[in-house]
Tab-separated table of C-alpha atoms in Angstrom:
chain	number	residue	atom	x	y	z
I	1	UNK	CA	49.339	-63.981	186.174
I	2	UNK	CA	50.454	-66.543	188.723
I	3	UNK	CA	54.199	-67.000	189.168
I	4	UNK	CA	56.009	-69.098	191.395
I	5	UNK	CA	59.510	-67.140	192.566
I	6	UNK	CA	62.698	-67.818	194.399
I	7	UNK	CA	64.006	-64.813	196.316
I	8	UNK	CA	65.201	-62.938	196.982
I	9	UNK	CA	65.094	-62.308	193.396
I	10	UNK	CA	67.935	-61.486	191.059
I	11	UNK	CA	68.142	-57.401	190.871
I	12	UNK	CA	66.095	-56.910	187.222
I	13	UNK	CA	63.659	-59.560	188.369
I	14	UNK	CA	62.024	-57.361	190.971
I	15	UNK	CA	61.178	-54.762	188.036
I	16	UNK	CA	59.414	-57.585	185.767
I	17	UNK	CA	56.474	-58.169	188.248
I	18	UNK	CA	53.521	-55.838	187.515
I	19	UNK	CA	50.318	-55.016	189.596
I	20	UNK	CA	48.457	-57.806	189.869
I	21	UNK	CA	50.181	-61.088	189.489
I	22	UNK	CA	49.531	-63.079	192.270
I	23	UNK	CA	52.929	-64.531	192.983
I	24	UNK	CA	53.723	-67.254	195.672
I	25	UNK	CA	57.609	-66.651	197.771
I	26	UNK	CA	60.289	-68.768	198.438
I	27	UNK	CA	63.047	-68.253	200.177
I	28	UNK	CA	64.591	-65.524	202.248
I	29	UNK	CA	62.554	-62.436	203.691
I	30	UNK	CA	63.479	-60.207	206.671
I	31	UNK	CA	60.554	-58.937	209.327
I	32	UNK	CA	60.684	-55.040	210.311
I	33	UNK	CA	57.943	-53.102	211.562
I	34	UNK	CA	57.644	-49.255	213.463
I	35	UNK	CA	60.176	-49.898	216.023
I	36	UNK	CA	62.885	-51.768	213.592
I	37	UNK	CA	62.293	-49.024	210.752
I	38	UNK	CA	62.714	-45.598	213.803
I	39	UNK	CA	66.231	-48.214	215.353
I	40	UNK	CA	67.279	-48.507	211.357
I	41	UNK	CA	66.975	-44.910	210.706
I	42	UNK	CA	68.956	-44.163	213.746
I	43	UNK	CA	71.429	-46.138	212.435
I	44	UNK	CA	71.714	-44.863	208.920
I	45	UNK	CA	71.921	-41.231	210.558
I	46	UNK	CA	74.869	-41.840	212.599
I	47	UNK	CA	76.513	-43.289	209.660
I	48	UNK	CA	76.436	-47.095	211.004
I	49	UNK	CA	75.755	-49.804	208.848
I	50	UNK	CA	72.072	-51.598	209.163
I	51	UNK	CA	71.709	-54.693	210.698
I	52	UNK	CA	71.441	-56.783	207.850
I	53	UNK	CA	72.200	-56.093	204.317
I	54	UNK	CA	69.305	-54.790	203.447
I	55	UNK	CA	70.669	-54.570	198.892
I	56	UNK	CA	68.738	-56.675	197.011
I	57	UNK	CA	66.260	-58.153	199.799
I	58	UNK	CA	62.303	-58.295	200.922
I	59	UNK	CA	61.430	-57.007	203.872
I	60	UNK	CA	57.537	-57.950	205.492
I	61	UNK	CA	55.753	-55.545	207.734
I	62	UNK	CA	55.071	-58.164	210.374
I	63	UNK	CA	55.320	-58.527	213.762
I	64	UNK	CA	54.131	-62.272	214.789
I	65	UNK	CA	52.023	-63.529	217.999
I	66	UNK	CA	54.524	-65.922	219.936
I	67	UNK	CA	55.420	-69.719	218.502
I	68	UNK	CA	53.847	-72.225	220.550
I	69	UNK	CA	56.142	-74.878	222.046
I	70	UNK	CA	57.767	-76.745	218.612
I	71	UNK	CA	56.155	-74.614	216.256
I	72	UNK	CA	58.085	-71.589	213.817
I	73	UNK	CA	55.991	-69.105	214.413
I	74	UNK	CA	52.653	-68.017	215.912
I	75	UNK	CA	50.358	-66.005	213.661
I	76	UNK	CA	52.253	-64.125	211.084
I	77	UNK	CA	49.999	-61.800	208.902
I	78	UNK	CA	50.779	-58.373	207.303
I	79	UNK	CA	50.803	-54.921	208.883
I	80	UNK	CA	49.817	-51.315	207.440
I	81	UNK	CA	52.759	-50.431	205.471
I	82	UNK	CA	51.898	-47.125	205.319
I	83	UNK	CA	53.692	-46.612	208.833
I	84	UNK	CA	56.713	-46.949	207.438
I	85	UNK	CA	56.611	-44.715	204.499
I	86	UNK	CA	58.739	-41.868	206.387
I	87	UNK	CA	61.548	-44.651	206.279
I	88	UNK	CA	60.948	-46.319	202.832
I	89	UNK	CA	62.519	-44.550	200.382
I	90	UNK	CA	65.961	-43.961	202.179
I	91	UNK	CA	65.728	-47.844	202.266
I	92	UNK	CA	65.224	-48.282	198.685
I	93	UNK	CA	67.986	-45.778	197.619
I	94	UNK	CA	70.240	-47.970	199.716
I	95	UNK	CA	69.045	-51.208	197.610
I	96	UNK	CA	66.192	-52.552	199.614
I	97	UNK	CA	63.715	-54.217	196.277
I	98	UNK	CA	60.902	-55.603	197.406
I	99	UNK	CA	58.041	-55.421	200.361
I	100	UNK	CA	55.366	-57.416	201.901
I	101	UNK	CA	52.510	-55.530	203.723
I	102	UNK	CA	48.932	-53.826	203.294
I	103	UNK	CA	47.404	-50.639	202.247
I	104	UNK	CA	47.987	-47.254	200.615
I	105	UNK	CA	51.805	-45.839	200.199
I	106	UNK	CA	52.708	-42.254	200.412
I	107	UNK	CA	53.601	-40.808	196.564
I	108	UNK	CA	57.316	-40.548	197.679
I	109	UNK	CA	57.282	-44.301	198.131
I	110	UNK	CA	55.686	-44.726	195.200
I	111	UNK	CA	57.966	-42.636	193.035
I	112	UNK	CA	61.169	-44.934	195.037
I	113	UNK	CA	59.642	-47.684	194.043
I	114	UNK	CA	59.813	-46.681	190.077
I	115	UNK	CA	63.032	-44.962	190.336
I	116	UNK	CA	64.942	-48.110	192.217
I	117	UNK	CA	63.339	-51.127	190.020
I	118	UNK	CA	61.485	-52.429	192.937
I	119	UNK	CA	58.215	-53.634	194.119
I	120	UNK	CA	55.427	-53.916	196.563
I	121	UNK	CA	53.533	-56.746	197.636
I	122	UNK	CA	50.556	-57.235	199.662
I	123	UNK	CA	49.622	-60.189	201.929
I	124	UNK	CA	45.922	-60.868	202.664
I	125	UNK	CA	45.591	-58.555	206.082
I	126	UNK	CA	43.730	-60.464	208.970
I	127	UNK	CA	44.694	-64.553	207.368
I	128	UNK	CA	48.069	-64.403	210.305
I	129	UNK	CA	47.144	-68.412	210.897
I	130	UNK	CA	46.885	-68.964	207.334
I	131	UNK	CA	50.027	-67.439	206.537
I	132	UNK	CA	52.091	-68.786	209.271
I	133	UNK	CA	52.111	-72.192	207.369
I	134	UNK	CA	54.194	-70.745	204.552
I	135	UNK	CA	56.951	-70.068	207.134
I	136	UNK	CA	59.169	-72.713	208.068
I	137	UNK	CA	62.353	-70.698	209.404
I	138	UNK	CA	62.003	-67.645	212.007
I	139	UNK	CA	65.297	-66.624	213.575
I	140	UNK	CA	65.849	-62.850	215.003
I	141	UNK	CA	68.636	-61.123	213.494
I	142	UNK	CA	67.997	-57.667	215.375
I	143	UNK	CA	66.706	-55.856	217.834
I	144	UNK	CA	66.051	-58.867	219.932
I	145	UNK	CA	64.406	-56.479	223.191
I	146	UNK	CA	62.004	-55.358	220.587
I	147	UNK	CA	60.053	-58.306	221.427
I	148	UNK	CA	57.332	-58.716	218.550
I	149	UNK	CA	59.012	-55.940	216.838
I	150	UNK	CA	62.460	-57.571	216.581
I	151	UNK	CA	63.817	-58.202	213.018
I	152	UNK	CA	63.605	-61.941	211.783
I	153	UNK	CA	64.684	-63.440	208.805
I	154	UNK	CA	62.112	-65.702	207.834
I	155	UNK	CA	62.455	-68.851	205.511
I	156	UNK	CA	59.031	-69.141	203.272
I	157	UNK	CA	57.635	-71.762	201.419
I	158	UNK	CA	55.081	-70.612	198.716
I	159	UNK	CA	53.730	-67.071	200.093
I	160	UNK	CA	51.372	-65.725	198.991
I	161	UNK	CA	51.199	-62.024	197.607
I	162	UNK	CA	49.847	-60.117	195.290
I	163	UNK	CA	51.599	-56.721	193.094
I	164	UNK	CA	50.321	-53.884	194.047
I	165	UNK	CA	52.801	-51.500	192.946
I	166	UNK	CA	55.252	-52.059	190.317
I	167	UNK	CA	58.466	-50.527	188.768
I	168	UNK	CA	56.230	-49.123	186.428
I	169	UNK	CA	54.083	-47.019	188.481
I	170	UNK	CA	50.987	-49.361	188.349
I	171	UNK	CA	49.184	-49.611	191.059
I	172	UNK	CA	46.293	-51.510	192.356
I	173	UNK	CA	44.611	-49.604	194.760
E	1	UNK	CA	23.843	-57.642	248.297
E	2	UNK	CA	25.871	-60.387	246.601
E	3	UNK	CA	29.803	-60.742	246.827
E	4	UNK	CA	31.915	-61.524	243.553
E	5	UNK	CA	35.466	-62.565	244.312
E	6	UNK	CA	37.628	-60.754	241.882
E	7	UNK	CA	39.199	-63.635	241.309
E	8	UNK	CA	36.166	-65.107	239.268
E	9	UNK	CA	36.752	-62.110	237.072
E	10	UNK	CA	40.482	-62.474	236.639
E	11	UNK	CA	39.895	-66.173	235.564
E	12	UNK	CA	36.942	-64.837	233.371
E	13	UNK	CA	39.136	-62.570	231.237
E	14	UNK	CA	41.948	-64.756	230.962
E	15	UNK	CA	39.922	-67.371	229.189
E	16	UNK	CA	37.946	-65.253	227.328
E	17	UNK	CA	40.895	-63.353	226.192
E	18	UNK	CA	42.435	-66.532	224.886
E	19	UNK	CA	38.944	-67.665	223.091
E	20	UNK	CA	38.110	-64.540	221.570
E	21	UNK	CA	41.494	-64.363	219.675
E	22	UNK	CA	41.595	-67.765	218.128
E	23	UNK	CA	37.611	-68.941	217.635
E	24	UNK	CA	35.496	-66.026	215.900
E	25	UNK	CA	31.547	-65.481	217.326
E	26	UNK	CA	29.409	-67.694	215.628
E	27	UNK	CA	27.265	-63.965	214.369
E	28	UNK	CA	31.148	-63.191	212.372
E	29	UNK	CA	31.713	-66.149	211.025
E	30	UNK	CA	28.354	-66.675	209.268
E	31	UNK	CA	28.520	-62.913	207.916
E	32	UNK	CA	31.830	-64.326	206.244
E	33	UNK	CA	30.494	-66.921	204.693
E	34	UNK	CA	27.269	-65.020	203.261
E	35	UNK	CA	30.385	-62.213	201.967
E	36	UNK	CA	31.884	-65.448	200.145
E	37	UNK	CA	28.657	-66.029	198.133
E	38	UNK	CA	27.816	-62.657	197.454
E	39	UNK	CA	30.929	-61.545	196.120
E	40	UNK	CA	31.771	-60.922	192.287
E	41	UNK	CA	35.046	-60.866	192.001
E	42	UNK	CA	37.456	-63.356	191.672
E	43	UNK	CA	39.997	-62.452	193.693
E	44	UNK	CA	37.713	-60.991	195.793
E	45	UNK	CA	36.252	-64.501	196.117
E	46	UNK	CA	39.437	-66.056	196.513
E	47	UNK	CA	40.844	-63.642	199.495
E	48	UNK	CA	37.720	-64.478	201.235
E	49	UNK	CA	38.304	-68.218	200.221
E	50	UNK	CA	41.624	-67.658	202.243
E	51	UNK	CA	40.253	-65.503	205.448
E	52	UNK	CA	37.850	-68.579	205.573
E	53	UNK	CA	40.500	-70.970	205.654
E	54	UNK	CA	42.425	-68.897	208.193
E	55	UNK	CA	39.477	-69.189	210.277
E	56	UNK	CA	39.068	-73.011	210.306
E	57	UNK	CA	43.397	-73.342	211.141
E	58	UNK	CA	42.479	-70.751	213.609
E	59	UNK	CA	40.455	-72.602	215.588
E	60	UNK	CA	41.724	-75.878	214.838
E	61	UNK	CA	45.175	-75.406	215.483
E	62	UNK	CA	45.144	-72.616	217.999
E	63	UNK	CA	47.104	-70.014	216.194
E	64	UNK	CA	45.368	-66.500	216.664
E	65	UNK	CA	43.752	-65.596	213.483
E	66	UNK	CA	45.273	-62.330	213.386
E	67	UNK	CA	48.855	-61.586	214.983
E	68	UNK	CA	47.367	-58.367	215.939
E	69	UNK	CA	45.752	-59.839	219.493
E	70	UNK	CA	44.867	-56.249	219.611
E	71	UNK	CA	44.444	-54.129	223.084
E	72	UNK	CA	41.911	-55.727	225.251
E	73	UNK	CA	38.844	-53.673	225.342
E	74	UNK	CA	36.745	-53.920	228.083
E	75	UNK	CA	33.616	-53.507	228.723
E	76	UNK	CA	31.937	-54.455	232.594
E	77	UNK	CA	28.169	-53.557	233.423
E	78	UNK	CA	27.897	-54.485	237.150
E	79	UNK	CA	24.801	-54.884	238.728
E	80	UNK	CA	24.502	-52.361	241.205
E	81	UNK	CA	23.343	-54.996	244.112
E	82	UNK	CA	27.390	-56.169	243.452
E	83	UNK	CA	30.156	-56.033	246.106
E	84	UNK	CA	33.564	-57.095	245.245
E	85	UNK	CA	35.962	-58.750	247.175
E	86	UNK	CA	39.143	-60.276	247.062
E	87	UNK	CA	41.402	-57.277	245.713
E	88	UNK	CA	40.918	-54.430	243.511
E	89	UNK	CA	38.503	-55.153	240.407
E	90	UNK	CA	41.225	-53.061	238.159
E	91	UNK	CA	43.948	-55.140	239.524
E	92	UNK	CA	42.461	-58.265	238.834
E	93	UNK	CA	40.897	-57.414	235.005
E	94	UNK	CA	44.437	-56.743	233.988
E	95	UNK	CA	45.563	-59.945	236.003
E	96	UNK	CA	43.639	-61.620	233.625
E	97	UNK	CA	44.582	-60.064	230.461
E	98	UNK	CA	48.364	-60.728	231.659
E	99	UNK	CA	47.212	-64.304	232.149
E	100	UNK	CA	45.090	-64.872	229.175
E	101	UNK	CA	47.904	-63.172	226.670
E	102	UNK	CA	50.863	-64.685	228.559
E	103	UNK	CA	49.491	-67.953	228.809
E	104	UNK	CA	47.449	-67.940	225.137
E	105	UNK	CA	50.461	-67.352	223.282
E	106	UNK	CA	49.036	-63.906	222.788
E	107	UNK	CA	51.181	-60.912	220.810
E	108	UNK	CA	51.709	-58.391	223.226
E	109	UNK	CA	51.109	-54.970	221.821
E	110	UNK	CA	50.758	-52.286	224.421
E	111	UNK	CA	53.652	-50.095	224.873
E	112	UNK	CA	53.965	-48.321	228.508
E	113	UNK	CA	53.669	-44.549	226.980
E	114	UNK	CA	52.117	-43.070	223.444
E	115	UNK	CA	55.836	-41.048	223.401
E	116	UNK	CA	58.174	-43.383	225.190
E	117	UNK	CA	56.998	-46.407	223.688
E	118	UNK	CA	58.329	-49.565	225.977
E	119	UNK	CA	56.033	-52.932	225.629
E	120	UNK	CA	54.715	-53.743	228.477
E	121	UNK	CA	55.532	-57.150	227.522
E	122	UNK	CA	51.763	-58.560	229.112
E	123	UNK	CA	49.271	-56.852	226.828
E	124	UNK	CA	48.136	-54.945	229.976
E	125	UNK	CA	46.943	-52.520	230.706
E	126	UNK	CA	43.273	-52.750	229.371
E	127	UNK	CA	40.977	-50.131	228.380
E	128	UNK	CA	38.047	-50.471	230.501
E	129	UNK	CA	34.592	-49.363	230.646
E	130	UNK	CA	32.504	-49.337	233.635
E	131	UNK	CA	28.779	-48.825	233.705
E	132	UNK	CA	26.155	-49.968	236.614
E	133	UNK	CA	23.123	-51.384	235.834
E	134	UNK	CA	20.569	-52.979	237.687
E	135	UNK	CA	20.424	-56.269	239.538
E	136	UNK	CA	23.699	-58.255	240.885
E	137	UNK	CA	25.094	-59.568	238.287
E	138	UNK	CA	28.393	-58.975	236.355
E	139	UNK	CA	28.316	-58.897	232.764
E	140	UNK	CA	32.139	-59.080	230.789
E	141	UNK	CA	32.426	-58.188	227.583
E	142	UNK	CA	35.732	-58.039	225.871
E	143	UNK	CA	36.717	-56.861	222.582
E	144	UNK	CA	40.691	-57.000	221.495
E	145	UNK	CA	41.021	-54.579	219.278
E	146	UNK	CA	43.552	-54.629	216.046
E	147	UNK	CA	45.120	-50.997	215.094
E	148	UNK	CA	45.185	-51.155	211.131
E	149	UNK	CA	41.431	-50.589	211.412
E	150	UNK	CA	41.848	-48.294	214.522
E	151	UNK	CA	43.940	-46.250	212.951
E	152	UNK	CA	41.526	-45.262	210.018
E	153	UNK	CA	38.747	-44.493	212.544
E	154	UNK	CA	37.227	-40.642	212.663
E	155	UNK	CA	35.133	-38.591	214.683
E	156	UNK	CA	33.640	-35.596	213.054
E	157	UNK	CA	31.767	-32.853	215.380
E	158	UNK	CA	28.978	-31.902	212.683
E	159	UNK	CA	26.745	-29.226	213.091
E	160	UNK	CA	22.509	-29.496	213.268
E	161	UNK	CA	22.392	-27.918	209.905
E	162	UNK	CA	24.817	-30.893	208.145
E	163	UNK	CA	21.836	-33.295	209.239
E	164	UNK	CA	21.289	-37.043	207.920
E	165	UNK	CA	22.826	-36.405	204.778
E	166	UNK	CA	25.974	-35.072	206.317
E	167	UNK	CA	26.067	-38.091	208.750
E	168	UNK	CA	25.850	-40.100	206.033
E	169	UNK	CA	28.771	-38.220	204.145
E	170	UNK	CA	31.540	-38.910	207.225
E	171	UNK	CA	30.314	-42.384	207.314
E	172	UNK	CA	31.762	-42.983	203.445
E	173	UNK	CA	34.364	-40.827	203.579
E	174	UNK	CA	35.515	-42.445	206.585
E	175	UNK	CA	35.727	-45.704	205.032
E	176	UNK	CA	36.712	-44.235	201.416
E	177	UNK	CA	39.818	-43.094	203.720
E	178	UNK	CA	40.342	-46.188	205.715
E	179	UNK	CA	40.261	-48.533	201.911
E	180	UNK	CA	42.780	-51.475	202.160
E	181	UNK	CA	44.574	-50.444	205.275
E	182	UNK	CA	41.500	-51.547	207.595
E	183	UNK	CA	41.466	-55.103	206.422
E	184	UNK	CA	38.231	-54.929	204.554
E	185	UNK	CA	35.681	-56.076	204.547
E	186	UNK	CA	35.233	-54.000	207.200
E	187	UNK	CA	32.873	-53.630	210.628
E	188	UNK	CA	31.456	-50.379	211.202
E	189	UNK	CA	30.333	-49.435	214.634
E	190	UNK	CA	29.004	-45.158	214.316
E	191	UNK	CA	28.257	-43.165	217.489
E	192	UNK	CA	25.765	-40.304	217.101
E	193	UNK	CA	25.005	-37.551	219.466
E	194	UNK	CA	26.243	-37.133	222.715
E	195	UNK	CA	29.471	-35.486	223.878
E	196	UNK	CA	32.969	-35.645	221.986
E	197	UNK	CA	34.100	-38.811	224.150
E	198	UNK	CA	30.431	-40.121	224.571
E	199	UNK	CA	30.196	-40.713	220.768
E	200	UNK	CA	33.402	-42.465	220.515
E	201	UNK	CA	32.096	-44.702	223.187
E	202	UNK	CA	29.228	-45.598	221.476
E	203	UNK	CA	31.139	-46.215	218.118
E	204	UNK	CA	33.374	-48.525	219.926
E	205	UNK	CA	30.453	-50.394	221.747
E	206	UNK	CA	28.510	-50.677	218.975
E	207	UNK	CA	31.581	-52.720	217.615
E	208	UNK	CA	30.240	-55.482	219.990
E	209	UNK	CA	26.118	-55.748	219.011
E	210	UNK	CA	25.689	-59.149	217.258
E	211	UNK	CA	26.304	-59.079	213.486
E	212	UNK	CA	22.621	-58.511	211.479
E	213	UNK	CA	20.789	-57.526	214.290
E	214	UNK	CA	19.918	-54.095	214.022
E	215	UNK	CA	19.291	-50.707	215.842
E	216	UNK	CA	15.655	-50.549	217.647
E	217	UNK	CA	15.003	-47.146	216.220
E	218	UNK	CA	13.165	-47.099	213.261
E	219	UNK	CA	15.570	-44.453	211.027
E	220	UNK	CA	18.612	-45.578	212.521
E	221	UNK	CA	17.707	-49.271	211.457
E	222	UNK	CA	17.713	-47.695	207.769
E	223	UNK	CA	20.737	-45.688	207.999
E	224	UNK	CA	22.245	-48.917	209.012
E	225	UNK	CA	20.840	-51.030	206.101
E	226	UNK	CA	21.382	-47.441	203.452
E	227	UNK	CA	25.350	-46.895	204.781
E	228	UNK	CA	25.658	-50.896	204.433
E	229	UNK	CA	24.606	-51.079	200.517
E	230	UNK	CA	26.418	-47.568	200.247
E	231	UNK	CA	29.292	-48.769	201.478
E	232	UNK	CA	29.325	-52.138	199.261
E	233	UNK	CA	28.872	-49.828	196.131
E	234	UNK	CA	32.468	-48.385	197.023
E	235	UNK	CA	33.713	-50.696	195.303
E	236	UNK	CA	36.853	-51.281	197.405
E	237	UNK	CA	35.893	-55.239	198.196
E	238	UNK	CA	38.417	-57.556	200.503
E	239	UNK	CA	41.666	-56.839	201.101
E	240	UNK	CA	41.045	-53.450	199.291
E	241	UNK	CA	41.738	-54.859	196.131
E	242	UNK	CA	38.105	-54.666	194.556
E	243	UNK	CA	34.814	-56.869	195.106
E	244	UNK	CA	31.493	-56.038	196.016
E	245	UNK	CA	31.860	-56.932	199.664
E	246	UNK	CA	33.427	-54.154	201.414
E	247	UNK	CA	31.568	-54.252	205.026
E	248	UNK	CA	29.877	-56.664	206.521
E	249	UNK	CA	28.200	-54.327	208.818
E	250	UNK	CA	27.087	-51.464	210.196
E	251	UNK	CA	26.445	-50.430	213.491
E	252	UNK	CA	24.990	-47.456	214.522
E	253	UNK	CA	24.681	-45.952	218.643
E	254	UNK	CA	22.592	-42.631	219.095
E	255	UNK	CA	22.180	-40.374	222.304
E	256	UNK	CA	20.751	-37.359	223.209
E	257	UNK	CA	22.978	-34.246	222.788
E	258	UNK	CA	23.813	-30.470	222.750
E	259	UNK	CA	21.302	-27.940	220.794
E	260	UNK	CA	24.711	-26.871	219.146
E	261	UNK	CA	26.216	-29.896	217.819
E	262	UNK	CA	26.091	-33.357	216.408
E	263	UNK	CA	29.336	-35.397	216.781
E	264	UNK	CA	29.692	-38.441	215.035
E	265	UNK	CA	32.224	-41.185	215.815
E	266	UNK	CA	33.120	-43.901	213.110
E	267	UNK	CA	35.183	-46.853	214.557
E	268	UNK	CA	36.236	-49.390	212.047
E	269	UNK	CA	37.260	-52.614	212.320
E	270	UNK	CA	38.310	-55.308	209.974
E	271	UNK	CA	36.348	-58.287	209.212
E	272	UNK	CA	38.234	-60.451	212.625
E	273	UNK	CA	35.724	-58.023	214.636
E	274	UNK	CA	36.462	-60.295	217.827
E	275	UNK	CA	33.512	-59.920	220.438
E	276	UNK	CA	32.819	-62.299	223.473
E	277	UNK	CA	30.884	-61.749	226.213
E	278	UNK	CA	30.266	-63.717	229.383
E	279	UNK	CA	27.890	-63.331	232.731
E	280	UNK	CA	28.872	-63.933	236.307
């Protein structure tokens, strides 16, 4: 099914979307990748708060090429989420709902996803140019000296992604 | 005896560096296209509808078509009738990847130590191969290479007894492995034979041989075309999310190599297999 949704979603709509409706974004998602996730955990284990408020938000493994002069954004496509998985679930306890990147999660993330209601997307892995048109706000919010790595919250305008793994426990790969 | 300033070099890789990311080789871009009309599936059709797209805003619009520039891989065969001048040939190769990714708008994803971990914030260094051929020429051949497809690469040492068949077996269960998170469909380049690190090599160079042209050795030409239709049945199609196009090639290096062993190398690479070579 095709949907077109605003989010971040309200907190039951994340655990409506099943495995395989290609849904196009809009709105607010945050950036993290390796270096972000490893900074975040730090965080959470000397009891400091994150650097956004992660409850109820998207976050897209993606870490862009630079913005040529008066554009957002340079290429912006997905990376492996599987990277992150040692981070993931500790992120959905704490209210994370929804993310945005490619390939296989561990069965821990898999079993946070259907215990927290949320839900993970995939982006087409190797389209970065085509992608970067759906993003029409980049600011960093974090972690500025991580360079490409930083955390950004992105403004999107019809994004594509498909469900891959739902609230349910469906999965597509 | 001929003299090559380095400095031919260093403007060499910048450029090339810079072209390779956003304009894919003529051989990869057909091989897409021919994946769009052979594949079944719809939203296998579609994906590659979209990677095809991303190719054309690519190029047109000068946005790299992955944000994974990749680390530059290298490759120099230098005539051995060659002297350089003008610096160190290191020095200036990674002059020009600091140029090329600097100046191209290139993501810069090489971090100073594998523990550590601090960008280097130029894309340098490279990895660079050397080999010396004949004559006095110097031929550059660079190769940026993405790591959601490096990632899921393998090298097996197999024994003489596991023959063909077990070649054939670490070939699909590499890619089984590798599924969505190498950005199918994939680019295979397989090193046989050889050392540990010899094999490896080959995998990686055989990342670069023009797409559909195949090995000169009879057997290896059909393991290339058997692994390629194996590899399709998988089933996994783009994106990993099912079609009949899974690879778009297969590449296979051999070498002589040890009465006790046969090590085989499978480097993977997604479908932006960026290759460009140039001759000074």
């Amino acid at each position: 099914m095709t949907k077109n949704l605003n989010v971040p979603l309200k907190k039951e709509e994340y655990a409506e979307l099943r495995a395989g409706d290609y849904v196009y974004l809009t709105g607010t998602i945050y950036t993290a990748r390796d270096a972000a996730h490893k900074r975040m955990q730090e965080c959470l284990d000397k009891g400091e708060a994150l650097p956004f408020n992660i409850e109820n938000q998207i976050i897209y493994y993606m870490g862009p090429s630079p913005a040529r002069d008066g554009k957002v954004i340079g290429s912006a496509g997905p990376t492996t989420a599987g990277r992150m998985d040692r981070y993931t679930p500790k992120l959905l306890d704490l209210g994370l709902k929804g993310m945005i990147g490619k390939g296989k999660r561990t069965r821990e993330v898999y079993d946070a996803i259907i215990r927290n209601k949320a839900v993970y997307f995939a982006a087409v892995g190797g389209a970065g140019a085509l992608l970067s048109k759906s993003i029409v706000k980049s600011k960093v919010v974090a972690y500025d000296d991580l360079g490409t790595e930083a955390i950004r919250k992105l403004e999107v305008e019809n994004f594509p992604v498909i469900v891959v793994a739902d609230a349910e426990g469906n999965s597509l790969y | 005896m001929r003299e090559v300033n380095v400095s031919l070099i260093s403007d060499a890789v910048a450029e090339m560096c810079i072209e390779v990311n956003h304009v894919l080789s003529e051989d990869m871009s057909r091989a897409m296209k021919r994946a769009c009309e052979k594949e079944t599936s719809e939203l296998g059709k579609k994906i590659l509808g979209q990677l095809d797209e991303n190719l054309k805003i690519a190029k047109e619009e000068m946005i790299p078509i992955c944000q994974d520039t990749g680390m530059a891989v290298i490759f120099m065969e230098i005539g051995q009738d060659v002297h350089f001048c003008g610096g160190r040939l290191e020095d200036a190769i990674n002059e020009g990847v600091r140029k090329g990714y600097t100046e191209g708008f290139l993501r810069k994803s090489v971090v100073d130590d594998p523990v550590i971990r601090n960008n280097t914030k130029d894309n340098t260094p490279a990895v660079i191969h050397y080999s010396i051929v004949d004559g006095e020429n110097v031929k550059i051949t660079i190769s940026p290479k993405g790591f959601g497809s490096e990632n899921m690469s393998k090298l097996y040492m197999l024994k003489p007894a596991d023959g063909i068949e077990g070649i054939k077996n670490a070939i699909l269960s590499a890619v089984k492995d590798a599924g969505p998170n190498a950005c199918p469909p994939m680019v295979l380049g397989v090193g046989i034979g050889g050392t540990f690190e010899k094999c490896a090599l080959m995998a990686k160079h055989a990342l670069t041989r023009e797409n559909g042209v195949h090995s000169d050795i009879p057997y290896v030409k059909e393991l290339e075309e058997e692994m390629l239709e194996k590899i399709n049945e998988l089933g996994i199609g783009p994106a990993g999310l099912g079609g009949s196009v899974t690879a778009l090639g297969v590449n296979i290096e051999t070498y002589p190599t040890h009465i006790a062993g046969m090590p085989v190398a499978v480097n993977i690479c997604c479908h932006v297999n960026r290759h460009i070579s140039r001759t000074i």
